[in-house]
Coordinates of C-alpha atoms in Angstrom, one line a residue:
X1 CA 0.0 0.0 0.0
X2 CA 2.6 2.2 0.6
X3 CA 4.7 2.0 -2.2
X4 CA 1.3 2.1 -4.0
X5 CA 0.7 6.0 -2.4
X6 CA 4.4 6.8 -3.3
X7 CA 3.9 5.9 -7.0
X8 CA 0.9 7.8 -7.2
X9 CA 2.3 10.8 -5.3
X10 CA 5.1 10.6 -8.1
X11 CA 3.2 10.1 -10.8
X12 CA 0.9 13.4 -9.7
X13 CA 3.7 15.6 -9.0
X14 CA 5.0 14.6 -12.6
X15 CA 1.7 15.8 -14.3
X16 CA 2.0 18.8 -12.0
X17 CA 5.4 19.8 -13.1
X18 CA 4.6 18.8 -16.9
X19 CA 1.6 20.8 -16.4
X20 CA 3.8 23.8 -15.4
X21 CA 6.1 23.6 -17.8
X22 CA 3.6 23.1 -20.9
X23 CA 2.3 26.2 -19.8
X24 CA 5.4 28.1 -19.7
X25 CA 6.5 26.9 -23.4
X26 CA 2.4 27.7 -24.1
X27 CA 3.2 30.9 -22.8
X28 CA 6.5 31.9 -24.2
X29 CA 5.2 31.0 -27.9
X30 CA 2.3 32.9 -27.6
X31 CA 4.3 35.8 -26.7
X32 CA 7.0 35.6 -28.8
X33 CA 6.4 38.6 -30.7
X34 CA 5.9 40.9 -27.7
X35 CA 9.4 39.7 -26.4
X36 CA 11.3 40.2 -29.9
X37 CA 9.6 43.6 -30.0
X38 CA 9.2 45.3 -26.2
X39 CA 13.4 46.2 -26.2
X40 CA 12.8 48.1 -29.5
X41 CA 10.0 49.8 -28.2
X42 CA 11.5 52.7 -26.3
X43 CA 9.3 55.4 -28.6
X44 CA 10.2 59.3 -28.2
X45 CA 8.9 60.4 -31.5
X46 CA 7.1 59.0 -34.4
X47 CA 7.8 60.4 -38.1
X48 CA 6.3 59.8 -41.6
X49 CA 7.9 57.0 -43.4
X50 CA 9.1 57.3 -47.4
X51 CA 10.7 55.0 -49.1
X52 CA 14.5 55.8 -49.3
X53 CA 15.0 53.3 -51.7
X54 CA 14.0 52.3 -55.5
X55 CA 15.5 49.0 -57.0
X56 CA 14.7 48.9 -60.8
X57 CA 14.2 45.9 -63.1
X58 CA 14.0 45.5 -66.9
X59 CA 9.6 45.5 -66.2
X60 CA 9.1 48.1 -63.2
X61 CA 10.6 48.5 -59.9
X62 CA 10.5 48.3 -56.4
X63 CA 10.7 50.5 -53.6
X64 CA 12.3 49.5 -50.1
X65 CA 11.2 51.6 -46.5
X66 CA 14.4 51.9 -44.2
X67 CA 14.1 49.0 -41.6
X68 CA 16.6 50.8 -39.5
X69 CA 13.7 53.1 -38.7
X70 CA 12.7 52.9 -35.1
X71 CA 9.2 53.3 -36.2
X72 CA 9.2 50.0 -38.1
X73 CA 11.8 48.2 -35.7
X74 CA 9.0 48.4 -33.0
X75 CA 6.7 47.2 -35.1
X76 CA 9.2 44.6 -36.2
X77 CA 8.1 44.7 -39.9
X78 CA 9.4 45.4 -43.4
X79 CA 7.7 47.2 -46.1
X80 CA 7.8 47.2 -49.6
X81 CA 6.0 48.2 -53.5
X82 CA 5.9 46.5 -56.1
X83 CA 5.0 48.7 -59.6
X84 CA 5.3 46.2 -62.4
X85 CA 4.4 47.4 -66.1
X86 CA 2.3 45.7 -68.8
X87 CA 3.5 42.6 -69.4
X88 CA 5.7 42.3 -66.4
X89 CA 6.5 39.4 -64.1
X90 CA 7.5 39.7 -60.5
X91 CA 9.4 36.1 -60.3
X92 CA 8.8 33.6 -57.6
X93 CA 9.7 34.4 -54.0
X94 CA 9.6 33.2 -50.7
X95 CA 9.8 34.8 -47.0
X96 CA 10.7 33.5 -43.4
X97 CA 8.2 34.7 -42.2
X98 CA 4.1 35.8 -43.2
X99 CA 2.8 38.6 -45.7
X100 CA -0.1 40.4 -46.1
X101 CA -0.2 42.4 -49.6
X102 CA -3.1 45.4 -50.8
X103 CA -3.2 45.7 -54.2
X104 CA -3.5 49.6 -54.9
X105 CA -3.6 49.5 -58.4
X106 CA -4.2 47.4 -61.5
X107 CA -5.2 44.2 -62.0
X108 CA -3.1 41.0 -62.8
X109 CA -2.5 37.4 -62.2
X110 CA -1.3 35.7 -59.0
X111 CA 0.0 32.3 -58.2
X112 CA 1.2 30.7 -55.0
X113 CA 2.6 26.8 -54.8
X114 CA 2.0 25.3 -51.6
X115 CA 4.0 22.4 -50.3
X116 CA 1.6 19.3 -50.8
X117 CA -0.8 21.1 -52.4
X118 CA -1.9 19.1 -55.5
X119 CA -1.7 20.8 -59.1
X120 CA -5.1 21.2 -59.9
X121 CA -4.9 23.7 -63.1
X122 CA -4.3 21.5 -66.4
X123 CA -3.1 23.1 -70.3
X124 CA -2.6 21.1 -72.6
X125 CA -2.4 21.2 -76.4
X126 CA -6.2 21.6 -77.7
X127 CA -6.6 18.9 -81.0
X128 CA -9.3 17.5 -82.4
X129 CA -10.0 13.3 -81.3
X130 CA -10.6 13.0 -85.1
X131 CA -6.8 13.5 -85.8
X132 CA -4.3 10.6 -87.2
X133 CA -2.2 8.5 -85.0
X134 CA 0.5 10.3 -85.1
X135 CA -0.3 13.7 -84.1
X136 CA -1.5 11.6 -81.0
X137 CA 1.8 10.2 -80.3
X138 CA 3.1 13.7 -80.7
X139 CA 0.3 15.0 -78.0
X140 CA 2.0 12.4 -75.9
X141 CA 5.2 13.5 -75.9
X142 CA 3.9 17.3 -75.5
X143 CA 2.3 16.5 -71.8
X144 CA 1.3 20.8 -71.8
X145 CA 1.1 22.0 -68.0
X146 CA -0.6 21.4 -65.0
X147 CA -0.3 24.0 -61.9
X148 CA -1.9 25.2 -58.8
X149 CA -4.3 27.6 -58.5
X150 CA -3.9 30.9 -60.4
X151 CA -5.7 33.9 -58.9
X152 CA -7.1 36.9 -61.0
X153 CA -6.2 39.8 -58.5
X154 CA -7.4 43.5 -59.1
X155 CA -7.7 46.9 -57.1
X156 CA -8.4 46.2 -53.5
X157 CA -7.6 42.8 -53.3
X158 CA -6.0 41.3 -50.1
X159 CA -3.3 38.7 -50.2
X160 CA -2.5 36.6 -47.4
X161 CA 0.6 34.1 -47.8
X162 CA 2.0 32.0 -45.1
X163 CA 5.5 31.6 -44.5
X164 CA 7.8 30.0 -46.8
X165 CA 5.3 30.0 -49.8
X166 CA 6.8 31.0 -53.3
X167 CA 4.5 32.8 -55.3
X168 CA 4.5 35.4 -58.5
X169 CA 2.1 38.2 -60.0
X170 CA 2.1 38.8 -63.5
X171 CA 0.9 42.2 -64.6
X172 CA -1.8 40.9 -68.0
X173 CA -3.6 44.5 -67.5
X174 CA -3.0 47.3 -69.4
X175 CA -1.5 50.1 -66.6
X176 CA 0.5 49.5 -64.1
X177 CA -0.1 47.2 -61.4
X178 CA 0.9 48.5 -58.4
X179 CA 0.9 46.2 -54.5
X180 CA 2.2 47.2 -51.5
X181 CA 3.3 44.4 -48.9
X182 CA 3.6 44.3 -45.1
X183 CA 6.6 41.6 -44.2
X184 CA 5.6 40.5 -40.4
X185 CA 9.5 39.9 -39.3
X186 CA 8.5 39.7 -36.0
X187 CA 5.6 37.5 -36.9
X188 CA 7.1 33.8 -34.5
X189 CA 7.6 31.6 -37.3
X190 CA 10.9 33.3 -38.0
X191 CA 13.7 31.5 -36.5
X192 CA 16.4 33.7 -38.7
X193 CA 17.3 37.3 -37.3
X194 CA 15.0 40.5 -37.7
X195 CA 16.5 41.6 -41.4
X196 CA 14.4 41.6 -43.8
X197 CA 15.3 38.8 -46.6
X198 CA 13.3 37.8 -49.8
X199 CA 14.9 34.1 -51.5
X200 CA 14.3 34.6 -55.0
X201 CA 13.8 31.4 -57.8
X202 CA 14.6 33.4 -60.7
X203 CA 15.5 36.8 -62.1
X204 CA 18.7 38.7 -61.2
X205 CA 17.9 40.1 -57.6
X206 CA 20.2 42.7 -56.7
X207 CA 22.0 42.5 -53.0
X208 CA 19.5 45.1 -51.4
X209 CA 17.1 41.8 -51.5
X210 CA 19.8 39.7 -50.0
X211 CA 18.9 40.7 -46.2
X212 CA 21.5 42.9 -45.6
X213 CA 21.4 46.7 -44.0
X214 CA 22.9 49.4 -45.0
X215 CA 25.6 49.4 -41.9
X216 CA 26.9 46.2 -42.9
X217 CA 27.2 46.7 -46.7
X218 CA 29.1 49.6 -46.4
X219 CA 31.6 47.2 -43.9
X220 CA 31.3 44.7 -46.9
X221 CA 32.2 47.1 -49.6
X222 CA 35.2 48.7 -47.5
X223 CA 36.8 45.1 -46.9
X224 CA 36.0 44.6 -50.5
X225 CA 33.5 41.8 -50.1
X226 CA 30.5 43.0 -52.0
X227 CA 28.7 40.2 -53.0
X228 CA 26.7 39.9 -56.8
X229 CA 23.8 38.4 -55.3
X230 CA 21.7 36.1 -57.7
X231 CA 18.7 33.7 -57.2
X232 CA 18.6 30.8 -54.8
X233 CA 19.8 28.1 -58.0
X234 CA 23.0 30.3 -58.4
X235 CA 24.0 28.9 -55.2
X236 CA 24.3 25.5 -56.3
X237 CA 27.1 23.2 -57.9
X238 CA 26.2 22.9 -61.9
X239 CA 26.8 19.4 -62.0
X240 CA 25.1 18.1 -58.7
X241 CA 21.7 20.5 -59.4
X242 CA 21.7 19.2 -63.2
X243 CA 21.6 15.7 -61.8
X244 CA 19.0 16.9 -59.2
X245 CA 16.6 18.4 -62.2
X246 CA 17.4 15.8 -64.6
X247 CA 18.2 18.4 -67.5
X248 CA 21.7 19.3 -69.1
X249 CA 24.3 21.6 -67.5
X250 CA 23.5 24.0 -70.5
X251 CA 20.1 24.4 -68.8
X252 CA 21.9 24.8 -65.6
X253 CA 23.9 27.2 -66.8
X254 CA 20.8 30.0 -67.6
X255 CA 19.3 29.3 -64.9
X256 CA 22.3 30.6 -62.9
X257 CA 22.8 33.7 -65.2
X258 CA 22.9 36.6 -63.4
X259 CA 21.4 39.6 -65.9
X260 CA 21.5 42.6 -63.2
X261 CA 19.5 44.1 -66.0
X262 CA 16.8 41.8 -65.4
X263 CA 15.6 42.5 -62.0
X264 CA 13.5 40.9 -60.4
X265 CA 10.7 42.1 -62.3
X266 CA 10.9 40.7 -66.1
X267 CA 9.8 41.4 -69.2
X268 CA 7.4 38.8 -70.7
X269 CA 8.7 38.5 -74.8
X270 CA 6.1 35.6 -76.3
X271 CA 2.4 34.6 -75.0
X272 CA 1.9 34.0 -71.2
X273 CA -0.2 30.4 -71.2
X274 CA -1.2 29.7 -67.4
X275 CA -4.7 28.6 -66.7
X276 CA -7.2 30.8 -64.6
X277 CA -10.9 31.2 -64.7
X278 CA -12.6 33.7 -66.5
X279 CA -13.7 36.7 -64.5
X280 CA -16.9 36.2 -64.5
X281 CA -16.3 32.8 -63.2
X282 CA -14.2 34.0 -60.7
X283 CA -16.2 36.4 -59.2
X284 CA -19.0 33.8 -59.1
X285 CA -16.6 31.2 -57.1
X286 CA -15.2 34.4 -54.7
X287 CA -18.7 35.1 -53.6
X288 CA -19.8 31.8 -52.3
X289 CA -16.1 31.6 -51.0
X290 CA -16.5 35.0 -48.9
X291 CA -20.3 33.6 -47.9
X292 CA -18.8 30.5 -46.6
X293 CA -16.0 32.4 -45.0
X294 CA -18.4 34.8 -43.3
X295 CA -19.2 31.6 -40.9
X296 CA -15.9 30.7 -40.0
X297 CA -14.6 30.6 -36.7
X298 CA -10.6 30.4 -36.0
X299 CA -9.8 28.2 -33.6
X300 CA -12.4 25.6 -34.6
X301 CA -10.2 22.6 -35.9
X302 CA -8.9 21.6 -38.5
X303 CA -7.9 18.0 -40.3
X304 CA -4.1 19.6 -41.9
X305 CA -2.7 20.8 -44.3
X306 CA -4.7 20.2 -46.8
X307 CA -8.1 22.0 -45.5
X308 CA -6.3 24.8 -43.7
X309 CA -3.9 25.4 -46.6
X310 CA -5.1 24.2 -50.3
X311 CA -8.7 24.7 -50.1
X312 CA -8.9 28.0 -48.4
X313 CA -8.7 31.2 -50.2
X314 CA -5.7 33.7 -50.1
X315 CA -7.6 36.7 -51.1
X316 CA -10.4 39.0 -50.3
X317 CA -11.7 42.1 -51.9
X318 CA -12.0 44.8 -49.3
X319 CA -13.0 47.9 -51.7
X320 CA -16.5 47.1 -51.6
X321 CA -18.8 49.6 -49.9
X322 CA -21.7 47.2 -49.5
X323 CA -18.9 45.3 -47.4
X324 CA -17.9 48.1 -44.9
X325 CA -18.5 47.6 -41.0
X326 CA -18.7 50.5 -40.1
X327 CA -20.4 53.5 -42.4
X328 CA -21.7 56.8 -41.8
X329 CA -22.7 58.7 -45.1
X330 CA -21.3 61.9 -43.6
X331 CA -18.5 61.0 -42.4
X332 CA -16.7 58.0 -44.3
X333 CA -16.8 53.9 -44.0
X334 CA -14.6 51.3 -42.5
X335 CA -14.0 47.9 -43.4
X336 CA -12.0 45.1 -42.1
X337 CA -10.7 41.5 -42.7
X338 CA -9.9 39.4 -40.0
X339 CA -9.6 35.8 -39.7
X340 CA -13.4 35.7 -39.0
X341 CA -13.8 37.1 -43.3
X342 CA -10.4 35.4 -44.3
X343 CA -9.9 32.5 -41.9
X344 CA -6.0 31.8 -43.4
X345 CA -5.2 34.9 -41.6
X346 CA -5.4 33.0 -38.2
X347 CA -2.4 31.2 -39.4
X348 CA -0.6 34.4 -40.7
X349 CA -1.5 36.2 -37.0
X350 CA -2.0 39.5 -39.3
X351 CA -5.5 41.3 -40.3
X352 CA -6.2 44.8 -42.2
X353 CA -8.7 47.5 -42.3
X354 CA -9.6 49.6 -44.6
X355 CA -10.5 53.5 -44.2
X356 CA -12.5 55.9 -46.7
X357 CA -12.8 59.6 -44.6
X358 CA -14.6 62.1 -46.6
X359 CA -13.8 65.5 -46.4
X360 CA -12.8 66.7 -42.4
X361 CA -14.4 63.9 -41.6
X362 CA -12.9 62.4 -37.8
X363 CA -11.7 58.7 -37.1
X364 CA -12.6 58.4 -33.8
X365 CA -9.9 58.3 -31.2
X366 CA -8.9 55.2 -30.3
X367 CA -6.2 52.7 -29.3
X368 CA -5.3 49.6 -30.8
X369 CA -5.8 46.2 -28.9
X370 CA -3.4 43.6 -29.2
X371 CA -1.4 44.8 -32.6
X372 CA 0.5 47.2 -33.7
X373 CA -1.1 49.2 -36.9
X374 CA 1.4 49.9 -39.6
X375 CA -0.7 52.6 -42.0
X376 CA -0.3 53.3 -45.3
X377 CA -1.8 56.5 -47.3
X378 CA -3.6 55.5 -50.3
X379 CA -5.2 58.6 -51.3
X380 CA -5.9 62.3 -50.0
X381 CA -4.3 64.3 -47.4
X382 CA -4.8 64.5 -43.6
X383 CA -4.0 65.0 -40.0
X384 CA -2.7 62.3 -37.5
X385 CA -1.9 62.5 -34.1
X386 CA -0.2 59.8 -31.6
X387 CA -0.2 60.3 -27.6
X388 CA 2.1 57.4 -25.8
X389 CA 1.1 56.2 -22.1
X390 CA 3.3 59.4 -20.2
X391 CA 0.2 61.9 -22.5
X392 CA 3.0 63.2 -24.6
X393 CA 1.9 63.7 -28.4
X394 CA 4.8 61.3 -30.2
X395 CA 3.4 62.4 -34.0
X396 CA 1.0 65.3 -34.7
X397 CA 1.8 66.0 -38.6
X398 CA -0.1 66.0 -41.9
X399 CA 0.2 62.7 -43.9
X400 CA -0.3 62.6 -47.6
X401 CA -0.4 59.7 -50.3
X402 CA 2.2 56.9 -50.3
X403 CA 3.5 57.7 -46.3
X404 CA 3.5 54.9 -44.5
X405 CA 3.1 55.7 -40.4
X406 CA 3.4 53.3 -37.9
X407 CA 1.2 53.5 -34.6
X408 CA 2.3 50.7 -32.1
X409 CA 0.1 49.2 -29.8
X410 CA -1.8 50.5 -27.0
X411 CA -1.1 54.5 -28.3
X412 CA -3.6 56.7 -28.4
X413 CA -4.3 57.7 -32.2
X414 CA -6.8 60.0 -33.9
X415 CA -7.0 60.4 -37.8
X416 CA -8.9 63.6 -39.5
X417 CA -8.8 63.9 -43.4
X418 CA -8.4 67.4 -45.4
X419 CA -10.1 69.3 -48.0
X420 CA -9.6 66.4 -50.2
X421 CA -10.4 64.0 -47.7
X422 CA -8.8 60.8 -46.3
X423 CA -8.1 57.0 -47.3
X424 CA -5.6 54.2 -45.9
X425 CA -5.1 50.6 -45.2
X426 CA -3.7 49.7 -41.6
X427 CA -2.1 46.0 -41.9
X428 CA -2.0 45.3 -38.2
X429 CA 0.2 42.5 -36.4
X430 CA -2.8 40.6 -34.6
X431 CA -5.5 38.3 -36.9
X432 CA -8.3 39.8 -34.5
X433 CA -6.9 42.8 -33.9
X434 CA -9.8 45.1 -31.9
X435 CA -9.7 49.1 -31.3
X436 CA -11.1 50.6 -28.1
X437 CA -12.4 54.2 -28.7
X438 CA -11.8 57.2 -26.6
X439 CA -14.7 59.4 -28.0
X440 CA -18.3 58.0 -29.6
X441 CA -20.6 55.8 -29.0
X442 CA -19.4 52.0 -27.5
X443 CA -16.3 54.3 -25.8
X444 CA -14.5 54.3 -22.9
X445 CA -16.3 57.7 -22.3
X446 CA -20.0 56.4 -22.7
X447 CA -19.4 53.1 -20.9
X448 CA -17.9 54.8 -17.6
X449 CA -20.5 56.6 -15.0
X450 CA -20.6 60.2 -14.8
X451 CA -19.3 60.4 -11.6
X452 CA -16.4 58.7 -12.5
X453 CA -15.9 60.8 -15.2
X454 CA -16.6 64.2 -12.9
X455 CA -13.9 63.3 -10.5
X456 CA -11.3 61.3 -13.3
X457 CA -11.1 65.1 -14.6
X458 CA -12.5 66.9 -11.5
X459 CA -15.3 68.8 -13.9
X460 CA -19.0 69.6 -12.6
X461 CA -21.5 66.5 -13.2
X462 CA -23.0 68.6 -16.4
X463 CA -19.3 68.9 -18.2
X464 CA -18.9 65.0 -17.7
X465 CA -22.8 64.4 -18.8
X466 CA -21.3 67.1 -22.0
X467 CA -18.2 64.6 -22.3
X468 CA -20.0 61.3 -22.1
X469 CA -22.9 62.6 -24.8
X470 CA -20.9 64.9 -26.8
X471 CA -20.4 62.7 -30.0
X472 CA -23.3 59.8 -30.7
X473 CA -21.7 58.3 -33.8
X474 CA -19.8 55.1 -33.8
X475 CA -16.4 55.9 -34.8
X476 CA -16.5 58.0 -37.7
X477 CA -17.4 61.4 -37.4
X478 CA -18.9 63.9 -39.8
X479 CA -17.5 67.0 -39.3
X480 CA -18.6 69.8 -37.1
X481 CA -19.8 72.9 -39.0
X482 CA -17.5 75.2 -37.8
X483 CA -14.6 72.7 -38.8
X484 CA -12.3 73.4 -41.2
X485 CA -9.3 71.3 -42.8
X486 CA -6.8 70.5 -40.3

C-alpha cells in the first residue's frame, strides 16, 4: 500500500510539473512577438515614413522603406512596393516569415505553390480526337502543364501568404499594377534574425534583397567583399543541381545567369499560357467563398494541411462599400478583414482594415488592442496625431499619399482627413486585432458613470454628462460645421 501512495504521489507531481512547464512553453510561444519587440519599443517620437530606396528591373521596380527606422523596428516589420508594367513578371519568391499584400492599383495574375498542395490547373495542347495517330503520339510526348491555382487579382484585393510560400504576379492588365506588402519579421515563425530577406527562384535580384542593411554593406564594400547576389539556384554546384533536375548543364547554366539588367521584375517576350478562370467565373466562385467564409470561426479545428492550406482562399476584396463595417454617409466607411472574413489569416497572426474619410471627416480616437497598426496612405491628405502612455503627443503631422506611419500598440491615435479627404489601409500584427475608442458611441467615455468621469477630470457632473454625450456616432465622425481642414 505504501509503495502504491508513493507511485501515485510521483506520478501526480510529474503531471503537476509537466503541467507547469507546458504552460510556460504555451506561454512563451504565444508571446513571442511581444518579447522580440518590447526592447525596440523605447518610442520618443514617431515620423512619416518614405521609401528611401527604388531598385529597378528590366519591367518596373521596387521600392524598399528603411528598416533601420525605429518606427518599423518596434513594429518589427518590413515594407515594400511592387510597380510592375504591362507585361511584367515579378518572379517567384519566398519569405521567413508571413505577408499580407493590398493591391493599390491594376489588376493581374497571382499564383502561390503550396507544399503538398496538389496541381489542380491543367493546359494542354487543344486537338481534335478525329486526328491521325501520329499527331497523337506527338500530343504524348507534349504533356502541356498542370499548376496550382492561379488567382485573378485586381484593385483592393487582399493577399494573405504564409510563411515560406513562393509565389509570383504577373501584370496581364494594361496600366501598371501597383501592391504594396507588409513583411511581419517579427511574426514567431521566424527563427532567422530581424533583417528583412526575400529568397528569390529566378531573375537577377540585386543584393539590397539579399537581407543585408545598409551598416553592414558599407563594412562589406570597405573590406571589399560585395557580393553579386543572384537567385537561390546560383548557389548551387552545376553538376550536382543538373543531376537533381534531370536536364543538361547548359540548362543549368541560364538558370544561374545573373542579368542585373533583369531584375527581379521581367519582361514577358512571347504569349503567357497559365490557366485561370474567367472573371466572371471567378467572381461567381469568390462570392460563395466569402459567404462561406463569413461563418468561419478560427480556432475551430482543422484536419491539416490540406483544408487549412489548399482549399482555403488567399484573397479578399475589401474595396467594396456594400462590405464596410462600419459606415456613416457623412462621415466615411470602415471595413476590415480578419480571420473571422479570411480564416487563413489565423495562421498568418495578421489582419487589415480599410478606411475611406470624406472631407474633415474624424476617425474616432482610439487605441489599438493587441497589434501594432502599420498605415499606409492611399489617397488624399490628412491630419494624424499619436499620444504614448506618459500623454505626450509622439506624432501630430499631416500625412499625404504613399506615407507609410506606424502606430504601435496601445497609443492613443486619432485620424482627420483634409479638404480632399482621407483614405488608408492599416495592416495590423494581430489576426483579430480590436480598437477601443476614446470618444463616440461604444467608448470608454459612454461606458464609464458620470461620476467617475466628474472626478477622473475633476469637472461639474453637467461637463462629464457634456463629455460622455458629446459625440453619438460610432467611430466616424462627420465634421462639425465650424470645422475646417486640419
Amino acid at each position: 500500500m505504501a509503495t502504491y501512495s508513493c507511485l501515485l504521489f510521483v506520478t501526480l507531481s510529474f503531471l503537476v510539473l509537466f503541467s507547469s512547464c507546458s504552460a510556460q512553453i504555451s506561454q512563451v510561444t504565444s508571446r513571442g512577438r511581444q518579447q522580440r519587440t518590447q526592447t525596440q519599443c523605447n518610442i520618443q517620437n514617431l515620423n512619416t515614413l518614405e521609401p528611401q530606396q527604388r531598385i529597378e528591373s528590366e519591367a518596373g521596380h521596387t521600392d524598399l522603406w528603411d528598416q533601420n527606422s525605429e518606427d518599423l523596428q518596434c513594429a518589427n516589420v518590413a515594407v515594400i512596393r511592387h510597380t510592375i508594367q504591362n507585361r511584367g513578371l515579378l518572379v517567384p519568391s519566398y519569405i521567413n516569415y508571413p505577408q499580407m499584400m493590398y493591391v493599390l492599383q491594376g489588376e493581374g495574375l497571382h499564383g502561390a505553390s503550396i507544399p503538398g498542395c496538389p496541381e489542380t490547373l491543367q493546359y494542354s495542347q487543344q486537338q481534335s480526337q478525329s486526328q491521325s495517330q501520329s499527331q497523337s503520339r506527338s500530343r504524348s510526348q507534349d504533356r502541356g502543364d498542370e499548376h496550382q491555382k492561379v488567382r485573378r487579382i485586381r484593385e483592393g484585393d487582399v493577399i494573405a501568404l504564409p510563411t515560406g510560400i513562393a509565389h509570383w504576379i504577373y501584370n496581364n492588365g494594361q496600366s501598371n499594377l501597383v501592391v504594396v506588402s507588409l513583411h511581419d519579421i517579427g511574426n514567431a515563425d521566424n527563427q532567422l534574425d530581424q533583417l528583412f530577406r526575400k529568397f528569390f527562384l529566378g531573375g537577377s535580384p540585386q543584393q539590397e534583397f539579399q537581407g543585408q542593411s545598409r551598416q553592414q554593406g558599407r563594412q562589406q564594400g570597405q573590406q571589399g567583399q560585395e557580393q553579386s547576389g543572384g537567385n537561390v539556384f546560383s548557389g548551387f554546384n552545376q553538376d550536382l543541381l543538373a543531376e537533381a533536375l534531370n536536364v543538361d548543364r547548359e540548362l543549368v547554366n541560364k538558370m544561374q545567369r545573373n542579368d542585373r539588367q533583369r531584375g527581379v521584375i521581367v519582361r514577358v517576350q512571347d504569349e503567357f499560357q497559365v490557366v485561370a478562370p474567367h472573371r466572371r467565373e471567378q467572381q461567381e466562385r469568390e462570392e460563395q467563398e466569402q459567404e462561406q467564409e463569413k461563418w468561419h470561426q478560427p480556432g475551430g479545428g482543422s484536419n491539416g494541411l490540406e483544408e487549412t492550406l489548399c482549399t482555403l482562399s488567399l484573397k479578399h476584396n475589401i474595396n467594396k462599400p456594400s462590405l464596410a463595417d462600419v459606415f456613416n454617409p457623412r462621415a466615411g466607411r470602415s471595413t476590415s478583414i480578419n480571420a473571422y472574413v479570411l480564416p487563413i489569416l489565423e495562421n498568418l497572426q495578421l489582419s487589415i482594415n480599410k478606411v475611406v474619410l470624406y472631407k474633415n471627416a474624424i476617425y474616432a480616437p482610439h487605441w489599438n488592442r493587441k497589434a501594432h497598426s502599420i498605415l499606409y496612405i492611399i489617397r488624399g491628405s490628412g491630419r494624424i496625431q499619436i499620444v504614448s502612455q506618459r500623454g505626450d503627443a509622439v506624432f501630430d503631422d499631416n500625412v499625404k499619399e504613399g506615407q507609410v506611419v506606424v502606430v504601435p500598440q496601445e497609443f492613443a491615435v486619432v485620424q482627420k482627413a483634409g479638404n480632399s479627404g482621407l483614405e488608408w489601409i492599416s495592416f495590423k500584427t494581430h489576426p483579430l486585432a480590436e480598437i477601443s475608442q476614446l470618444a463616440g458611441r461604444g467608448s470608454f467615455l459612454t461606458s464609464t458613470p458620470v461620476d467617475v468621469l466628474a472626478n477622473a477630470f475633476r469637472v461639474s457632473r453637467e461637463d462629464a454628462r457634456r463629455l460622455k454625450n458629446g459625440r453619438r456616432e460610432i467611430t466616424l465622425f462627420s465634421p462639425l460645421r465650424s470645422s475646417s481642414e486640419y
